[in-house]
Amino acid sequence: MNVFGETSAPLGFMSFCSRNPTDCKGGTSEPTVVELDAGSWGTLNEVNDLVNRTIEPVSDQDLYQQVEMWAYPTNKGDCEDYVLLKQKLLIEKGWPKESLLITVAIDDFGGGHAVLTVKTNIGDLILDNQNEKILPWQQTTYTYVKRQSTSHPALWVALSSIE
């Protein structure tokens, strides 16, 4: 993914940060890349499968009676809720926050969609509630718009899907 400088964070994310300030702190000036091996690949798949299996997809409108609400899901949620939980679980397992980036894309139907980008030694991988497989970003059909910065979780950068 090509980065084109800073951009605004999604409003739902900003609201999430106001309710969960410690989850939006931290960061380093050095990007972190995870070295994938059999163990880390297994952990990545385990977390992706667990969240995709246990969270029922429900829109924010149906769940919260709001158009947009980013929150950790308990048993229901929409795409950004899946992403928040995957990110949280991986951080709890010792993964660096700087390698786990919430990413906003346009999906195949033209709607906004959130996925988790994981920065690894083999490239950026996408964890997605709409796909059980973890894929390199280039193998998805999404148009990537913006994501968290590797230097600080509250900063966002503009993206282009063109290599």
JSON list of C-alpha atoms in Angstrom, two decimals:
[
{"chain": "A", "resi": 1, "resn": "MET", "atom": "CA", "xyz": [0.00, 0.00, 0.00]},
{"chain": "A", "resi": 2, "resn": "ASN", "atom": "CA", "xyz": [1.31, 3.40, -0.90]},
{"chain": "A", "resi": 3, "resn": "VAL", "atom": "CA", "xyz": [1.02, 6.04, 1.82]},
{"chain": "A", "resi": 4, "resn": "PHE", "atom": "CA", "xyz": [0.27, 9.66, 0.86]},
{"chain": "A", "resi": 5, "resn": "GLY", "atom": "CA", "xyz": [0.63, 11.58, 4.10]},
{"chain": "A", "resi": 6, "resn": "GLU", "atom": "CA", "xyz": [-1.67, 12.26, 7.01]},
{"chain": "A", "resi": 7, "resn": "THR", "atom": "CA", "xyz": [-5.45, 12.35, 6.75]},
{"chain": "A", "resi": 8, "resn": "SER", "atom": "CA", "xyz": [-8.37, 12.58, 9.15]},
{"chain": "A", "resi": 9, "resn": "ALA", "atom": "CA", "xyz": [-9.30, 9.65, 11.36]},
{"chain": "A", "resi": 10, "resn": "PRO", "atom": "CA", "xyz": [-12.79, 8.20, 10.93]},
{"chain": "A", "resi": 11, "resn": "LEU", "atom": "CA", "xyz": [-15.34, 9.91, 13.19]},
{"chain": "A", "resi": 12, "resn": "GLY", "atom": "CA", "xyz": [-16.30, 6.57, 14.73]},
{"chain": "A", "resi": 13, "resn": "PHE", "atom": "CA", "xyz": [-12.67, 5.95, 15.65]},
{"chain": "A", "resi": 14, "resn": "MET", "atom": "CA", "xyz": [-12.36, 9.39, 17.24]},
{"chain": "A", "resi": 15, "resn": "SER", "atom": "CA", "xyz": [-15.45, 8.68, 19.33]},
{"chain": "A", "resi": 16, "resn": "PHE", "atom": "CA", "xyz": [-14.02, 5.26, 20.28]},
{"chain": "A", "resi": 17, "resn": "CYS", "atom": "CA", "xyz": [-10.80, 6.97, 21.42]},
{"chain": "A", "resi": 18, "resn": "SER", "atom": "CA", "xyz": [-12.71, 9.43, 23.59]},
{"chain": "A", "resi": 19, "resn": "ARG", "atom": "CA", "xyz": [-14.32, 6.46, 25.36]},
{"chain": "A", "resi": 20, "resn": "ASN", "atom": "CA", "xyz": [-11.15, 4.30, 25.38]},
{"chain": "A", "resi": 21, "resn": "PRO", "atom": "CA", "xyz": [-8.22, 6.75, 25.56]},
{"chain": "A", "resi": 22, "resn": "THR", "atom": "CA", "xyz": [-5.59, 4.22, 26.64]},
{"chain": "A", "resi": 23, "resn": "ASP", "atom": "CA", "xyz": [-6.31, 2.13, 23.52]},
{"chain": "A", "resi": 24, "resn": "CYS", "atom": "CA", "xyz": [-5.41, 5.07, 21.30]},
{"chain": "A", "resi": 25, "resn": "LYS", "atom": "CA", "xyz": [-2.11, 5.96, 22.98]},
{"chain": "A", "resi": 26, "resn": "GLY", "atom": "CA", "xyz": [1.35, 4.72, 22.33]},
{"chain": "A", "resi": 27, "resn": "GLY", "atom": "CA", "xyz": [3.28, 4.29, 19.20]},
{"chain": "A", "resi": 28, "resn": "THR", "atom": "CA", "xyz": [6.86, 4.70, 18.17]},
{"chain": "A", "resi": 29, "resn": "SER", "atom": "CA", "xyz": [8.63, 6.51, 15.41]},
{"chain": "A", "resi": 30, "resn": "GLU", "atom": "CA", "xyz": [9.94, 3.19, 14.10]},
{"chain": "A", "resi": 31, "resn": "PRO", "atom": "CA", "xyz": [7.53, 1.01, 12.10]},
{"chain": "A", "resi": 32, "resn": "THR", "atom": "CA", "xyz": [7.31, -2.51, 13.46]},
{"chain": "A", "resi": 33, "resn": "VAL", "atom": "CA", "xyz": [7.19, -5.50, 11.16]},
{"chain": "A", "resi": 34, "resn": "VAL", "atom": "CA", "xyz": [6.28, -8.90, 12.60]},
{"chain": "A", "resi": 35, "resn": "GLU", "atom": "CA", "xyz": [8.54, -11.79, 11.60]},
{"chain": "A", "resi": 36, "resn": "LEU", "atom": "CA", "xyz": [6.11, -14.54, 10.63]},
{"chain": "A", "resi": 37, "resn": "ASP", "atom": "CA", "xyz": [6.98, -18.09, 11.62]},
{"chain": "A", "resi": 38, "resn": "ALA", "atom": "CA", "xyz": [4.81, -21.15, 12.27]},
{"chain": "A", "resi": 39, "resn": "GLY", "atom": "CA", "xyz": [3.88, -19.93, 15.75]},
{"chain": "A", "resi": 40, "resn": "SER", "atom": "CA", "xyz": [2.97, -16.36, 14.83]},
{"chain": "A", "resi": 41, "resn": "TRP", "atom": "CA", "xyz": [1.10, -17.53, 11.71]},
{"chain": "A", "resi": 42, "resn": "GLY", "atom": "CA", "xyz": [-0.88, -19.92, 13.92]},
{"chain": "A", "resi": 43, "resn": "THR", "atom": "CA", "xyz": [-1.70, -17.15, 16.40]},
{"chain": "A", "resi": 44, "resn": "LEU", "atom": "CA", "xyz": [-2.82, -14.83, 13.61]},
{"chain": "A", "resi": 45, "resn": "ASN", "atom": "CA", "xyz": [-5.15, -17.49, 12.19]},
{"chain": "A", "resi": 46, "resn": "GLU", "atom": "CA", "xyz": [-6.42, -18.47, 15.63]},
{"chain": "A", "resi": 47, "resn": "VAL", "atom": "CA", "xyz": [-7.44, -14.89, 16.50]},
{"chain": "A", "resi": 48, "resn": "ASN", "atom": "CA", "xyz": [-8.93, -14.25, 13.04]},
{"chain": "A", "resi": 49, "resn": "ASP", "atom": "CA", "xyz": [-10.96, -17.48, 13.18]},
{"chain": "A", "resi": 50, "resn": "LEU", "atom": "CA", "xyz": [-12.10, -16.95, 16.78]},
{"chain": "A", "resi": 51, "resn": "VAL", "atom": "CA", "xyz": [-13.42, -13.44, 16.17]},
{"chain": "A", "resi": 52, "resn": "ASN", "atom": "CA", "xyz": [-14.98, -14.27, 12.79]},
{"chain": "A", "resi": 53, "resn": "ARG", "atom": "CA", "xyz": [-16.72, -17.32, 14.31]},
{"chain": "A", "resi": 54, "resn": "THR", "atom": "CA", "xyz": [-17.96, -15.82, 17.57]},
{"chain": "A", "resi": 55, "resn": "ILE", "atom": "CA", "xyz": [-19.15, -12.34, 16.56]},
{"chain": "A", "resi": 56, "resn": "GLU", "atom": "CA", "xyz": [-22.48, -12.15, 14.76]},
{"chain": "A", "resi": 57, "resn": "PRO", "atom": "CA", "xyz": [-22.51, -9.50, 12.02]},
{"chain": "A", "resi": 58, "resn": "VAL", "atom": "CA", "xyz": [-25.02, -6.76, 12.86]},
{"chain": "A", "resi": 59, "resn": "SER", "atom": "CA", "xyz": [-25.12, -3.14, 11.70]},
{"chain": "A", "resi": 60, "resn": "ASP", "atom": "CA", "xyz": [-24.53, -0.29, 14.14]},
{"chain": "A", "resi": 61, "resn": "GLN", "atom": "CA", "xyz": [-28.04, 0.95, 13.33]},
{"chain": "A", "resi": 62, "resn": "ASP", "atom": "CA", "xyz": [-29.57, -2.35, 14.48]},
{"chain": "A", "resi": 63, "resn": "LEU", "atom": "CA", "xyz": [-27.25, -2.80, 17.47]},
{"chain": "A", "resi": 64, "resn": "TYR", "atom": "CA", "xyz": [-26.89, 0.76, 18.81]},
{"chain": "A", "resi": 65, "resn": "GLN", "atom": "CA", "xyz": [-29.57, 2.70, 16.90]},
{"chain": "A", "resi": 66, "resn": "GLN", "atom": "CA", "xyz": [-26.72, 4.85, 15.54]},
{"chain": "A", "resi": 67, "resn": "VAL", "atom": "CA", "xyz": [-25.28, 5.15, 12.05]},
{"chain": "A", "resi": 68, "resn": "GLU", "atom": "CA", "xyz": [-21.70, 4.69, 13.27]},
{"chain": "A", "resi": 69, "resn": "MET", "atom": "CA", "xyz": [-20.45, 3.34, 16.61]},
{"chain": "A", "resi": 70, "resn": "TRP", "atom": "CA", "xyz": [-17.01, 1.78, 17.05]},
{"chain": "A", "resi": 71, "resn": "ALA", "atom": "CA", "xyz": [-16.87, -0.52, 20.08]},
{"chain": "A", "resi": 72, "resn": "TYR", "atom": "CA", "xyz": [-15.42, -3.78, 21.31]},
{"chain": "A", "resi": 73, "resn": "PRO", "atom": "CA", "xyz": [-18.05, -6.39, 20.51]},
{"chain": "A", "resi": 74, "resn": "THR", "atom": "CA", "xyz": [-19.31, -8.89, 23.04]},
{"chain": "A", "resi": 75, "resn": "ASN", "atom": "CA", "xyz": [-21.23, -11.14, 20.67]},
{"chain": "A", "resi": 76, "resn": "LYS", "atom": "CA", "xyz": [-22.44, -8.85, 17.85]},
{"chain": "A", "resi": 77, "resn": "GLY", "atom": "CA", "xyz": [-20.92, -6.07, 15.80]},
{"chain": "A", "resi": 78, "resn": "ASP", "atom": "CA", "xyz": [-20.00, -4.73, 12.39]},
{"chain": "A", "resi": 79, "resn": "CYS", "atom": "CA", "xyz": [-16.68, -4.70, 10.54]},
{"chain": "A", "resi": 80, "resn": "GLU", "atom": "CA", "xyz": [-14.83, -2.14, 12.64]},
{"chain": "A", "resi": 81, "resn": "ASP", "atom": "CA", "xyz": [-15.89, -3.95, 15.82]},
{"chain": "A", "resi": 82, "resn": "TYR", "atom": "CA", "xyz": [-14.34, -7.17, 14.50]},
{"chain": "A", "resi": 83, "resn": "VAL", "atom": "CA", "xyz": [-11.15, -5.23, 13.72]},
{"chain": "A", "resi": 84, "resn": "LEU", "atom": "CA", "xyz": [-10.98, -3.64, 17.17]},
{"chain": "A", "resi": 85, "resn": "LEU", "atom": "CA", "xyz": [-11.34, -7.02, 18.85]},
{"chain": "A", "resi": 86, "resn": "LYS", "atom": "CA", "xyz": [-8.75, -8.73, 16.61]},
{"chain": "A", "resi": 87, "resn": "GLN", "atom": "CA", "xyz": [-6.31, -5.90, 17.26]},
{"chain": "A", "resi": 88, "resn": "LYS", "atom": "CA", "xyz": [-6.92, -6.04, 21.03]},
{"chain": "A", "resi": 89, "resn": "LEU", "atom": "CA", "xyz": [-6.51, -9.83, 21.24]},
{"chain": "A", "resi": 90, "resn": "LEU", "atom": "CA", "xyz": [-3.27, -9.78, 19.24]},
{"chain": "A", "resi": 91, "resn": "ILE", "atom": "CA", "xyz": [-1.86, -6.98, 21.41]},
{"chain": "A", "resi": 92, "resn": "GLU", "atom": "CA", "xyz": [-2.77, -9.03, 24.50]},
{"chain": "A", "resi": 93, "resn": "LYS", "atom": "CA", "xyz": [-0.79, -11.91, 22.97]},
{"chain": "A", "resi": 94, "resn": "GLY", "atom": "CA", "xyz": [2.27, -9.67, 22.70]},
{"chain": "A", "resi": 95, "resn": "TRP", "atom": "CA", "xyz": [2.02, -8.40, 19.13]},
{"chain": "A", "resi": 96, "resn": "PRO", "atom": "CA", "xyz": [3.26, -4.82, 18.65]},
{"chain": "A", "resi": 97, "resn": "LYS", "atom": "CA", "xyz": [0.45, -2.29, 18.28]},
{"chain": "A", "resi": 98, "resn": "GLU", "atom": "CA", "xyz": [2.42, -0.56, 15.49]},
{"chain": "A", "resi": 99, "resn": "SER", "atom": "CA", "xyz": [2.08, -3.66, 13.28]},
{"chain": "A", "resi": 100, "resn": "LEU", "atom": "CA", "xyz": [-1.72, -3.96, 13.74]},
{"chain": "A", "resi": 101, "resn": "LEU", "atom": "CA", "xyz": [-3.36, -1.17, 11.77]},
{"chain": "A", "resi": 102, "resn": "ILE", "atom": "CA", "xyz": [-7.07, -0.47, 11.44]},
{"chain": "A", "resi": 103, "resn": "THR", "atom": "CA", "xyz": [-7.68, 0.15, 7.75]},
{"chain": "A", "resi": 104, "resn": "VAL", "atom": "CA", "xyz": [-10.65, 1.64, 5.90]},
{"chain": "A", "resi": 105, "resn": "ALA", "atom": "CA", "xyz": [-11.48, 0.43, 2.41]},
{"chain": "A", "resi": 106, "resn": "ILE", "atom": "CA", "xyz": [-14.26, 0.47, -0.16]},
{"chain": "A", "resi": 107, "resn": "ASP", "atom": "CA", "xyz": [-15.71, -3.02, -0.50]},
{"chain": "A", "resi": 108, "resn": "ASP", "atom": "CA", "xyz": [-17.01, -4.83, -3.59]},
{"chain": "A", "resi": 109, "resn": "PHE", "atom": "CA", "xyz": [-20.44, -3.22, -3.17]},
{"chain": "A", "resi": 110, "resn": "GLY", "atom": "CA", "xyz": [-19.12, 0.34, -2.93]},
{"chain": "A", "resi": 111, "resn": "GLY", "atom": "CA", "xyz": [-19.58, 0.62, 0.82]},
{"chain": "A", "resi": 112, "resn": "GLY", "atom": "CA", "xyz": [-17.13, 1.52, 3.53]},
{"chain": "A", "resi": 113, "resn": "HIS", "atom": "CA", "xyz": [-15.43, -1.44, 5.18]},
{"chain": "A", "resi": 114, "resn": "ALA", "atom": "CA", "xyz": [-12.84, -1.86, 7.94]},
{"chain": "A", "resi": 115, "resn": "VAL", "atom": "CA", "xyz": [-10.14, -4.54, 8.00]},
{"chain": "A", "resi": 116, "resn": "LEU", "atom": "CA", "xyz": [-7.01, -5.14, 10.06]},
{"chain": "A", "resi": 117, "resn": "THR", "atom": "CA", "xyz": [-3.70, -4.72, 8.23]},
{"chain": "A", "resi": 118, "resn": "VAL", "atom": "CA", "xyz": [-0.84, -6.67, 9.81]},
{"chain": "A", "resi": 119, "resn": "LYS", "atom": "CA", "xyz": [2.63, -5.50, 8.80]},
{"chain": "A", "resi": 120, "resn": "THR", "atom": "CA", "xyz": [4.88, -8.55, 8.38]},
{"chain": "A", "resi": 121, "resn": "ASN", "atom": "CA", "xyz": [8.20, -9.53, 6.87]},
{"chain": "A", "resi": 122, "resn": "ILE", "atom": "CA", "xyz": [6.28, -11.02, 3.91]},
{"chain": "A", "resi": 123, "resn": "GLY", "atom": "CA", "xyz": [4.17, -7.91, 3.35]},
{"chain": "A", "resi": 124, "resn": "ASP", "atom": "CA", "xyz": [0.91, -6.41, 4.58]},
{"chain": "A", "resi": 125, "resn": "LEU", "atom": "CA", "xyz": [-1.70, -9.06, 5.40]},
{"chain": "A", "resi": 126, "resn": "ILE", "atom": "CA", "xyz": [-5.44, -8.42, 5.71]},
{"chain": "A", "resi": 127, "resn": "LEU", "atom": "CA", "xyz": [-7.68, -9.88, 8.42]},
{"chain": "A", "resi": 128, "resn": "ASP", "atom": "CA", "xyz": [-11.29, -9.48, 7.33]},
{"chain": "A", "resi": 129, "resn": "ASN", "atom": "CA", "xyz": [-14.62, -10.52, 8.78]},
{"chain": "A", "resi": 130, "resn": "GLN", "atom": "CA", "xyz": [-15.90, -11.13, 5.22]},
{"chain": "A", "resi": 131, "resn": "ASN", "atom": "CA", "xyz": [-13.14, -13.62, 4.38]},
{"chain": "A", "resi": 132, "resn": "GLU", "atom": "CA", "xyz": [-11.93, -16.48, 6.55]},
{"chain": "A", "resi": 133, "resn": "LYS", "atom": "CA", "xyz": [-8.55, -16.51, 4.80]},
{"chain": "A", "resi": 134, "resn": "ILE", "atom": "CA", "xyz": [-5.79, -14.09, 5.72]},
{"chain": "A", "resi": 135, "resn": "LEU", "atom": "CA", "xyz": [-4.61, -12.57, 2.44]},
{"chain": "A", "resi": 136, "resn": "PRO", "atom": "CA", "xyz": [-1.89, -10.23, 1.22]},
{"chain": "A", "resi": 137, "resn": "TRP", "atom": "CA", "xyz": [-3.57, -6.87, 0.62]},
{"chain": "A", "resi": 138, "resn": "GLN", "atom": "CA", "xyz": [-2.94, -7.13, -3.14]},
{"chain": "A", "resi": 139, "resn": "GLN", "atom": "CA", "xyz": [-5.06, -10.31, -3.30]},
{"chain": "A", "resi": 140, "resn": "THR", "atom": "CA", "xyz": [-8.15, -8.60, -1.93]},
{"chain": "A", "resi": 141, "resn": "THR", "atom": "CA", "xyz": [-10.64, -6.79, -4.15]},
{"chain": "A", "resi": 142, "resn": "TYR", "atom": "CA", "xyz": [-10.91, -3.69, -1.96]},
{"chain": "A", "resi": 143, "resn": "THR", "atom": "CA", "xyz": [-9.91, -0.12, -2.70]},
{"chain": "A", "resi": 144, "resn": "TYR", "atom": "CA", "xyz": [-7.88, 1.06, 0.29]},
{"chain": "A", "resi": 145, "resn": "VAL", "atom": "CA", "xyz": [-8.57, 4.59, 1.52]},
{"chain": "A", "resi": 146, "resn": "LYS", "atom": "CA", "xyz": [-6.79, 5.17, 4.85]},
{"chain": "A", "resi": 147, "resn": "ARG", "atom": "CA", "xyz": [-5.29, 3.42, 7.84]},
{"chain": "A", "resi": 148, "resn": "GLN", "atom": "CA", "xyz": [-3.68, 4.04, 11.17]},
{"chain": "A", "resi": 149, "resn": "SER", "atom": "CA", "xyz": [-0.12, 5.30, 11.05]},
{"chain": "A", "resi": 150, "resn": "THR", "atom": "CA", "xyz": [2.67, 2.95, 12.12]},
{"chain": "A", "resi": 151, "resn": "SER", "atom": "CA", "xyz": [4.03, 5.73, 14.34]},
{"chain": "A", "resi": 152, "resn": "HIS", "atom": "CA", "xyz": [0.92, 6.41, 16.45]},
{"chain": "A", "resi": 153, "resn": "PRO", "atom": "CA", "xyz": [-2.51, 4.72, 16.59]},
{"chain": "A", "resi": 154, "resn": "ALA", "atom": "CA", "xyz": [-4.40, 8.04, 16.72]},
{"chain": "A", "resi": 155, "resn": "LEU", "atom": "CA", "xyz": [-2.78, 9.30, 13.49]},
{"chain": "A", "resi": 156, "resn": "TRP", "atom": "CA", "xyz": [-4.12, 8.18, 10.13]},
{"chain": "A", "resi": 157, "resn": "VAL", "atom": "CA", "xyz": [-2.56, 8.15, 6.66]},
{"chain": "A", "resi": 158, "resn": "ALA", "atom": "CA", "xyz": [-4.12, 8.25, 3.19]},
{"chain": "A", "resi": 159, "resn": "LEU", "atom": "CA", "xyz": [-3.60, 5.19, 0.98]},
{"chain": "A", "resi": 160, "resn": "SER", "atom": "CA", "xyz": [-3.65, 4.15, -2.64]},
{"chain": "A", "resi": 161, "resn": "SER", "atom": "CA", "xyz": [-4.25, 0.58, -3.76]},
{"chain": "A", "resi": 162, "resn": "ILE", "atom": "CA", "xyz": [-2.10, 1.18, -6.84]},
{"chain": "A", "resi": 163, "resn": "GLU", "atom": "CA", "xyz": [1.35, -0.38, -6.51]}
]
